[in-house]
Coordinates of C-alpha atoms and ligand atoms in Angstrom, one line a residue:
X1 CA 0.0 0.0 0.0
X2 CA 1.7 3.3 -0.8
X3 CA 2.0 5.6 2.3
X4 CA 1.2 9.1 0.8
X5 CA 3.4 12.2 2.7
X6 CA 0.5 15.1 3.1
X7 CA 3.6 17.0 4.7
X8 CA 4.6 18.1 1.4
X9 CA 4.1 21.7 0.4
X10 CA 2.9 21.8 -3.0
X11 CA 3.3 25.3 -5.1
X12 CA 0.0 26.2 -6.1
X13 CA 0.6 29.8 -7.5
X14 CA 0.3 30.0 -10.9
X15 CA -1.9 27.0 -11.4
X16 CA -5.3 29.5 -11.7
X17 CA -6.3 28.3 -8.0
X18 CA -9.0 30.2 -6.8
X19 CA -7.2 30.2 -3.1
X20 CA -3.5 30.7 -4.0
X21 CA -3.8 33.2 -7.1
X22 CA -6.7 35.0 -6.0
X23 CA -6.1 39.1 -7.3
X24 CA -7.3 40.5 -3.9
X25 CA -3.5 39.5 -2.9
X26 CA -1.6 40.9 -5.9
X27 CA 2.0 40.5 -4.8
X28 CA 1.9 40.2 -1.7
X29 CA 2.8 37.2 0.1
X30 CA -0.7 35.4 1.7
X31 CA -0.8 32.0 3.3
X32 CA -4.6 31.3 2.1
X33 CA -7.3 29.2 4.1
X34 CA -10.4 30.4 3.0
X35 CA -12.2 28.0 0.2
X36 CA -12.8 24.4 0.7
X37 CA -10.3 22.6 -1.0
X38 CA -7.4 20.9 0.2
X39 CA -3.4 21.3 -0.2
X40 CA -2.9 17.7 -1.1
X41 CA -1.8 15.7 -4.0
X42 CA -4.9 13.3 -4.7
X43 CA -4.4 9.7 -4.8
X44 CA -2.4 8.0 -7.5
X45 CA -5.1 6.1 -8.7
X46 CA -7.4 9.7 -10.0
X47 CA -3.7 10.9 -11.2
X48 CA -4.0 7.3 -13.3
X49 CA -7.0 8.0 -14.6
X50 CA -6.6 11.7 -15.8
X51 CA -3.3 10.3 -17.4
X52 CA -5.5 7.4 -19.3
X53 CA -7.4 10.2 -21.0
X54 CA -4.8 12.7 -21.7
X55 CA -3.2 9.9 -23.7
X56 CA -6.0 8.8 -25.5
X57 CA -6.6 12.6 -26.2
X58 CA -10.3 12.7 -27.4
X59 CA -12.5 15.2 -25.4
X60 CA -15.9 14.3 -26.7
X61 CA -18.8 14.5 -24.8
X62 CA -19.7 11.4 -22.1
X63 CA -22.3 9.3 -20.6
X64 CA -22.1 8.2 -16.8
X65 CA -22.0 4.7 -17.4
X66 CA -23.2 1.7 -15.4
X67 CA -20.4 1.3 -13.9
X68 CA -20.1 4.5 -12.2
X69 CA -23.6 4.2 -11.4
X70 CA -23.1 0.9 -9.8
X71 CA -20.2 2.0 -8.0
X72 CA -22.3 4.9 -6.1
X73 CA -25.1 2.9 -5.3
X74 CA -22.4 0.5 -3.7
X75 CA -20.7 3.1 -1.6
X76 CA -24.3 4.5 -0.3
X77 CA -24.9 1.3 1.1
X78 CA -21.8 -0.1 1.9
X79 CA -20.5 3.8 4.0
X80 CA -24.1 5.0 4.8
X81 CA -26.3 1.7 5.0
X82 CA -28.8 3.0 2.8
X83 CA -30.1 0.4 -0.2
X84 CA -30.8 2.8 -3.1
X85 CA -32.2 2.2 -6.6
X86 CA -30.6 2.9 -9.4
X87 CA -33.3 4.8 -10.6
X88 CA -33.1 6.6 -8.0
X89 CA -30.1 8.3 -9.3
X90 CA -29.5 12.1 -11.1
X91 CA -26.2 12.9 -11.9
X92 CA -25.1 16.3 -12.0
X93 CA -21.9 18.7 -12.7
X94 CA -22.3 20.1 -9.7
X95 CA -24.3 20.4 -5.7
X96 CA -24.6 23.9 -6.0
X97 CA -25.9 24.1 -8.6
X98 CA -28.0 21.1 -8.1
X99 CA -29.7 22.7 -4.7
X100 CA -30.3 26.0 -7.0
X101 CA -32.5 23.9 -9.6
X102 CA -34.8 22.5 -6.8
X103 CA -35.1 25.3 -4.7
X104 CA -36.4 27.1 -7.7
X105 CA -38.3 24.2 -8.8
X106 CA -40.1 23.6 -5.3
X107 CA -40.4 26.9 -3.8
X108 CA -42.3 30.2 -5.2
X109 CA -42.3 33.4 -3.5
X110 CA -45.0 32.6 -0.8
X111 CA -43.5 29.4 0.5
X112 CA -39.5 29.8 1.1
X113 CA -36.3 28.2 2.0
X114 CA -35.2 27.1 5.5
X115 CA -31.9 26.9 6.5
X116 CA -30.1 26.5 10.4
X117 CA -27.3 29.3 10.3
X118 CA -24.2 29.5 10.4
X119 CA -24.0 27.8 7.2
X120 CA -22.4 26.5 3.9
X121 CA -23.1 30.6 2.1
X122 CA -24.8 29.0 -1.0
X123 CA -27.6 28.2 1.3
X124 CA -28.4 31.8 2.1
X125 CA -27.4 32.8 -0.7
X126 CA -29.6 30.7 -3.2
X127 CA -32.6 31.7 -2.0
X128 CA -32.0 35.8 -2.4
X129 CA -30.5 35.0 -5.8
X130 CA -33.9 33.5 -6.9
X131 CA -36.4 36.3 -4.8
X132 CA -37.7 33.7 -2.5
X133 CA -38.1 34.1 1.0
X134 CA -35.3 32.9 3.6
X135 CA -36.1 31.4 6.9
X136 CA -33.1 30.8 9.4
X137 CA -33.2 29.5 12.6
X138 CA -29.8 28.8 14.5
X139 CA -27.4 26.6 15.4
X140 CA -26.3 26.4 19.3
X141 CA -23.9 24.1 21.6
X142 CA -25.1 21.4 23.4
X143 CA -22.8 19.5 25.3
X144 CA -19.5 20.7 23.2
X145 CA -21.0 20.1 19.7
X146 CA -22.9 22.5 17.5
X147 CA -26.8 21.4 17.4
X148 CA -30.0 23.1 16.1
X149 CA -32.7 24.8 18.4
X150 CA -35.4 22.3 17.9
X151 CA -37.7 25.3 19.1
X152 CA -36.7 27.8 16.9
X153 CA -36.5 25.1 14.3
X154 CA -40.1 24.6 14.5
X155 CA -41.0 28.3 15.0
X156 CA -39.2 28.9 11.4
X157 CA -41.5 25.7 10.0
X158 CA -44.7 27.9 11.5
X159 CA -43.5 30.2 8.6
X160 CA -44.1 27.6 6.0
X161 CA -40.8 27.0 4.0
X162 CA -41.6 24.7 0.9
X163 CA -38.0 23.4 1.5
X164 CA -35.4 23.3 4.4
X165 CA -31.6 22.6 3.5
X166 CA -30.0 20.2 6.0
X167 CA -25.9 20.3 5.5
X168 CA -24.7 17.1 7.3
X169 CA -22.2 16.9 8.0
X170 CA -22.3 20.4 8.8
X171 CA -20.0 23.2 7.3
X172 CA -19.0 25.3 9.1
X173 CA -18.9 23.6 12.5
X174 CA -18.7 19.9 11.9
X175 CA -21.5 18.6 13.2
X176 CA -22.3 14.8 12.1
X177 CA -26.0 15.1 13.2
X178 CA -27.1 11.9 15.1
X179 CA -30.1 9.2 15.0
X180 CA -32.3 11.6 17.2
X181 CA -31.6 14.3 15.8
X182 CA -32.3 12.5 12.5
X183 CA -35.6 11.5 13.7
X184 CA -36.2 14.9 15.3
X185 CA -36.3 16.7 11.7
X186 CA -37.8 14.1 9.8
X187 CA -40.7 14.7 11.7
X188 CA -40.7 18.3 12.1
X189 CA -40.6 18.6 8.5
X190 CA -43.4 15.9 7.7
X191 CA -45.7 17.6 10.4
X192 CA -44.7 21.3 8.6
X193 CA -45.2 20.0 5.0
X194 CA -41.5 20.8 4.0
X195 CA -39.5 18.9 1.4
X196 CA -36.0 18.1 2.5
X197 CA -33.1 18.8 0.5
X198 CA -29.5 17.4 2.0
X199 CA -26.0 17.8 1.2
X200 CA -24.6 14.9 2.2
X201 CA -20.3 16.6 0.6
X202 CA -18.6 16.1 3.8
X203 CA -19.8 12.5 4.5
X204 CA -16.3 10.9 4.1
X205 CA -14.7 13.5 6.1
X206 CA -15.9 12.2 9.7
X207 CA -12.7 13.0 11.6
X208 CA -13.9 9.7 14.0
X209 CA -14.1 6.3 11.5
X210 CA -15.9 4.4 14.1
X211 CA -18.8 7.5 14.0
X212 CA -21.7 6.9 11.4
X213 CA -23.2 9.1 8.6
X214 CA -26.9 9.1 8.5
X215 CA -28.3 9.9 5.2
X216 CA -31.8 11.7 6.2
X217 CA -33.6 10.4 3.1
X218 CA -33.1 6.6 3.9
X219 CA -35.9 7.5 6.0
X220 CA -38.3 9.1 4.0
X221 CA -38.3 7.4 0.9
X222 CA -42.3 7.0 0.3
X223 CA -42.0 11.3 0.4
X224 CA -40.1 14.2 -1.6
X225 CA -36.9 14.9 -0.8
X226 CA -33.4 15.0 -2.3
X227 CA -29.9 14.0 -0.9
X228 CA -26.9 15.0 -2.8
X229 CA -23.4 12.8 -3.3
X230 CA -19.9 13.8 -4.2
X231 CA -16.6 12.1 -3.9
X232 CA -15.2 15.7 -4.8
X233 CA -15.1 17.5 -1.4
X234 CA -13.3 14.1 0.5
X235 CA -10.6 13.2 -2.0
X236 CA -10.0 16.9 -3.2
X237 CA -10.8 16.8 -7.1
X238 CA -13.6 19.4 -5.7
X239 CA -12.3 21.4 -9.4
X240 CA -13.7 18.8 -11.5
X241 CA -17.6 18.8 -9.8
X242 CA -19.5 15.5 -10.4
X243 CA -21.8 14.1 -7.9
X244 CA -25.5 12.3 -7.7
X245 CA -28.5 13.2 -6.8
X246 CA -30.7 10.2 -5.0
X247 CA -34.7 10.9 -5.4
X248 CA -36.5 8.4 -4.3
X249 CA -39.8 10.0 -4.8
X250 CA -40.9 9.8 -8.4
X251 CA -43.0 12.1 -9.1
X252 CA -39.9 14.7 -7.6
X253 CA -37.3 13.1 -9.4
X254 CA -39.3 13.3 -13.2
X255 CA -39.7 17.3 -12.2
X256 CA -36.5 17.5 -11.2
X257 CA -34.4 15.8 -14.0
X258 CA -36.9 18.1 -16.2
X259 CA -35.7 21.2 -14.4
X260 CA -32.0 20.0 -15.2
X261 CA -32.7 20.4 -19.4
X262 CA -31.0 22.9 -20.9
X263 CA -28.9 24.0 -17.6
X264 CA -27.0 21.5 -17.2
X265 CA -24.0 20.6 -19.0
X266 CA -23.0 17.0 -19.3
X267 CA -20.5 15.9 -16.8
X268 CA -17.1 15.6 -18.7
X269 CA -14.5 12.7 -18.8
X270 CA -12.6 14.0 -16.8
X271 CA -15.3 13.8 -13.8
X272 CA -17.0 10.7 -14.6
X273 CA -13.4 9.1 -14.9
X274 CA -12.2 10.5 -11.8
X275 CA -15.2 9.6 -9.5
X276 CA -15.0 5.9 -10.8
X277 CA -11.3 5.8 -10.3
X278 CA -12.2 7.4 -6.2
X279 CA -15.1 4.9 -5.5
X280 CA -13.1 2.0 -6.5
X281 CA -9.4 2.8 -5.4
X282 CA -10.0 6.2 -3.5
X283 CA -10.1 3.9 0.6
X284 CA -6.1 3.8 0.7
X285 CA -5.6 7.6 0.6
X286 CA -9.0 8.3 2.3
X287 CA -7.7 6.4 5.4
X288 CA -4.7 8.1 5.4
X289 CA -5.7 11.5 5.1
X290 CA -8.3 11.7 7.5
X291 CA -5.6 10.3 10.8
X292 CA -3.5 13.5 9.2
X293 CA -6.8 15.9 9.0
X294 CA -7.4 15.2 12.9
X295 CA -3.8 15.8 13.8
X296 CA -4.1 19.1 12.5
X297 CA -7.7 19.2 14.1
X298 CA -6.4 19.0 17.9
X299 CA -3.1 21.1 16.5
X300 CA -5.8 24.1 15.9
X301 CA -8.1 23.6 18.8
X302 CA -4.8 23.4 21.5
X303 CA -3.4 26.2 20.0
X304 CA -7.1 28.5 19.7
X305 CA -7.7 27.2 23.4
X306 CA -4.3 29.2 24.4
X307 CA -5.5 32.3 23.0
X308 CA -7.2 34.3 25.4
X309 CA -10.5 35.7 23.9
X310 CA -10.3 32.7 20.9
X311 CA -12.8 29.5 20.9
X312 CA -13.9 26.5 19.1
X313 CA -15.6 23.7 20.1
X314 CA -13.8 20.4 18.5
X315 CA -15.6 19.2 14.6
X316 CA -16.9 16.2 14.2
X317 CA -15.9 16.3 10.5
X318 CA -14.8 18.6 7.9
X319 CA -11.5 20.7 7.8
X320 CA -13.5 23.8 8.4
X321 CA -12.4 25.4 11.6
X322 CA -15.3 27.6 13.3
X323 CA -13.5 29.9 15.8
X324 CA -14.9 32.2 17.2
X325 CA -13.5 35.7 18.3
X326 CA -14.0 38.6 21.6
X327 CA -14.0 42.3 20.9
X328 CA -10.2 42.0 22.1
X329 CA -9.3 41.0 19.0
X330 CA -11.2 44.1 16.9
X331 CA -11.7 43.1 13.2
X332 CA -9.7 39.8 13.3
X333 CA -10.2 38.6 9.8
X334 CA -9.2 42.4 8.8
X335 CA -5.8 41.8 10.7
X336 CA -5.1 38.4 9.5
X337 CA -5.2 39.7 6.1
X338 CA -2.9 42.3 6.8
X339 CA -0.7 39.9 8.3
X340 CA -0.6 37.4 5.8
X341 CA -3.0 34.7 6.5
X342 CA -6.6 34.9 4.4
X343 CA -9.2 33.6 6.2
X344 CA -13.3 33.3 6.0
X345 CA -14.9 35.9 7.4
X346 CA -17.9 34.2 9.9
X347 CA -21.1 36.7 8.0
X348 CA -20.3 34.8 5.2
X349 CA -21.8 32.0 6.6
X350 CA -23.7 34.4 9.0
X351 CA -22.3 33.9 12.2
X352 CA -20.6 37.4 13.9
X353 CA -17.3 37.7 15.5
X354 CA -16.6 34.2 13.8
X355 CA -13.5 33.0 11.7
X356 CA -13.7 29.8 9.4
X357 CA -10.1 28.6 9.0
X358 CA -9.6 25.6 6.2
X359 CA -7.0 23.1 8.2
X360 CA -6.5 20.4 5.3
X361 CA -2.9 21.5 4.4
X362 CA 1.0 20.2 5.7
X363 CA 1.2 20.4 9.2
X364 CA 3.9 23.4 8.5
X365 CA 1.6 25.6 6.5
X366 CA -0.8 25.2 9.9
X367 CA 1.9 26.3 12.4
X368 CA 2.6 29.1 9.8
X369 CA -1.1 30.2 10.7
X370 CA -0.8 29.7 14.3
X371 CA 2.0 31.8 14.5
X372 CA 0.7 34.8 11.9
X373 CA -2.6 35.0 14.8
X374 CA -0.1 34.8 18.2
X375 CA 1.7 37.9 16.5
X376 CA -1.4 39.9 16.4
X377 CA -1.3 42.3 19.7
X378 CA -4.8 42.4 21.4
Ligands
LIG401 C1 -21.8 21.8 2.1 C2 -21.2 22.0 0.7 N1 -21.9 21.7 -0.4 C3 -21.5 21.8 -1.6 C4 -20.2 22.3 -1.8 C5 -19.7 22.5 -3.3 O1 -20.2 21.5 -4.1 P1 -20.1 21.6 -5.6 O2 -18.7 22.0 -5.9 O3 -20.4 20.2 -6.1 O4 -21.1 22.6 -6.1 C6 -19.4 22.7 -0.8 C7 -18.0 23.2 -1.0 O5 -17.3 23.6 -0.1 C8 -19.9 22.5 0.5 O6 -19.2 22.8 1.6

């Protein structure tokens, strides 16, 4: 089994990456950990199968075949226990845009979008880019995790969403939500009428193995709903899109796939190569990376629970370091820029006085970070 070194700092400058060449920093010299993707090579295998293609050297247009097909329906119920159809299946370029399609397909401008905040910005965002209404409700801790506020959860369904988008696990703040919590929103939503929609990215990124990910829709397959696949956020190909859409529901699926005519591209070779190539050979790499993700997990959360006036309660999964900030510490995403390190401001995802810090890079690059916020007086 190769033993891959995620230690290694990889240029990325001058490769058109929308972290490292991003204009905002001209020439000046930026350490950057704002979007999610990760500083790593990928695994040999997806290097394999881009290689295969560039040598053949025809770029036509592709099908998702069988195979790949297969393969996903395989990986749902092997990693998630859920037995899905194969008819079941959409697949799609991309979960954004995939999420934008159905909330305009099954909300209008009386019935809206729910979403818990802080959260994933496309969330908020969607429903303001199609002029439909936007119901929050937040997130809280509860026993040193980020959880919703059932109450406030079902005060927002009082306002009659058509559709709520669940992120689980959730970005930012990690949260792989559990059976009763599961439960807890499957029934809300029934008893409020709302469709569920769930981005399901993060799945392989549990930073504990032996911890499950519950896919919401296993439940509720007699009623509409939508849960969303990608191997691109886990095994950092996140620039080629891809993923699958599993709608159970017929009658949603038929409207759906209808919706997708004439705005969505075909998925290229490239993606359809690349996902097969993850779900068959991608475990080696996976299990490696995610020991090496956690490392850097308790490196963060040590070194933020040192800094007076700095907090974060510990993910369950993701890379995507939620720390929040005191007044002590005045415009701390400001100052961080100005120092050298580009990180998320927390109104993006609307949370205030809040940082989200992207962790999956070489252990150095971390420290690097570390260091850039101890320098900051306060
Ligand atoms: C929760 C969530 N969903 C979706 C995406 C992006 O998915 P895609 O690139 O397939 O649109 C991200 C990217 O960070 C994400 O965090």
């Amino acid at each position: 089994m190769k033993k891959y070194d995620f230690d290694r700092v990889i240029d990325r400058r001058n490769t058109s990456s929308y972290k490292w060449d991003n204009p905002m920093y001209a020439d000046k010299k930026m350490l950057p950990m704002p979007v999610a993707d990760m500083e790593f090579a990928v695994a040999d295998e997806i290097l394999e199968a881009l290689d295969k293609i560039t040598h053949h050297g025809v770029l036509g247009y592709s099908i998702v075949p069988d195979s790949l097909r297969l393969l996903a329906q395989k990986r749902i119920s092997e990693e998630y226990q859920w037995e899905t159809d194969l008819e079941w299946q959409v697949w799609l370029p991309g979960i954004v845009p995939g999420i934008t399609l159905a909330c305009d397909l099954f909300s209008n401008e009386d019935r809206g979008v729910l979403t818990a905040i802080p959260v994933y910005h496309p969330f908020h965002l969607i429903p303001t880019w199609l002029n439909r209404p936007l119901i929050t409700f937040p997130m809280v801790e509860k026993a040193g995790r980020w959880t919703y506020d059932f109450e406030a959860f079902e005060k927002a369904l009082q306002q009659k969403p058509a559709v709520f988008l669940f992120c689980n696990p959730h970005n930012p703040g990690g949260t792989v939500f559990n059976q009763a919590e599961i439960d807890q929103i499957v029934s809300l939503c029934q008893q409020y009428d709302c469709m569920i929609i769930s981005d399901e990215i993060h799945a392989d990124l549990r930073l504990y193995p032996q911890s499950n990910h519950i896919c919401i829709g296993r439940d509720i397959v007699e009623l509409p709903s939508i849960s969303f696949f990608a191997t691109s956020k886990a095994f950092n190909t996140a620039g080629l899109g891809g993923c699958v859409a599993i709608i159970p529901h017929q009658a949603t699926r038929e409207a759906f796939l209808k919706k997708t005519f004439g705005y969505m591209p075909m998925l290229s070779r490239h993606s359809i190569d690349v996902m097969s190539a993850t779900y068959q050979h991608g475990s080696n790499w996976l299990s490696q990376l995610i020991p090496y993700l956690k490392q850097n997990h308790d490196i963060l959360l040590d070194f933020v629970k040192q800094q007076p006036g700095l907090d974060m309660i510990p993910l369950e999964a993701t890379y995507l370091a939620w720390i929040s900030y005191d007044q002590t510490w005045g415009d701390l995403p400001n100052r961080l820029l100005e120092h050298g390190l580009h990180v998320l401001r927390g109104e993006q995802f609307k949370g205030k006085n809040f940082i989200r810090l992207n962790f999956a890079c070489p252990k150095s690059q971390l420290e690097e970070a570390c260091q850039i916020i101890a320098s900051l007086t306060h």
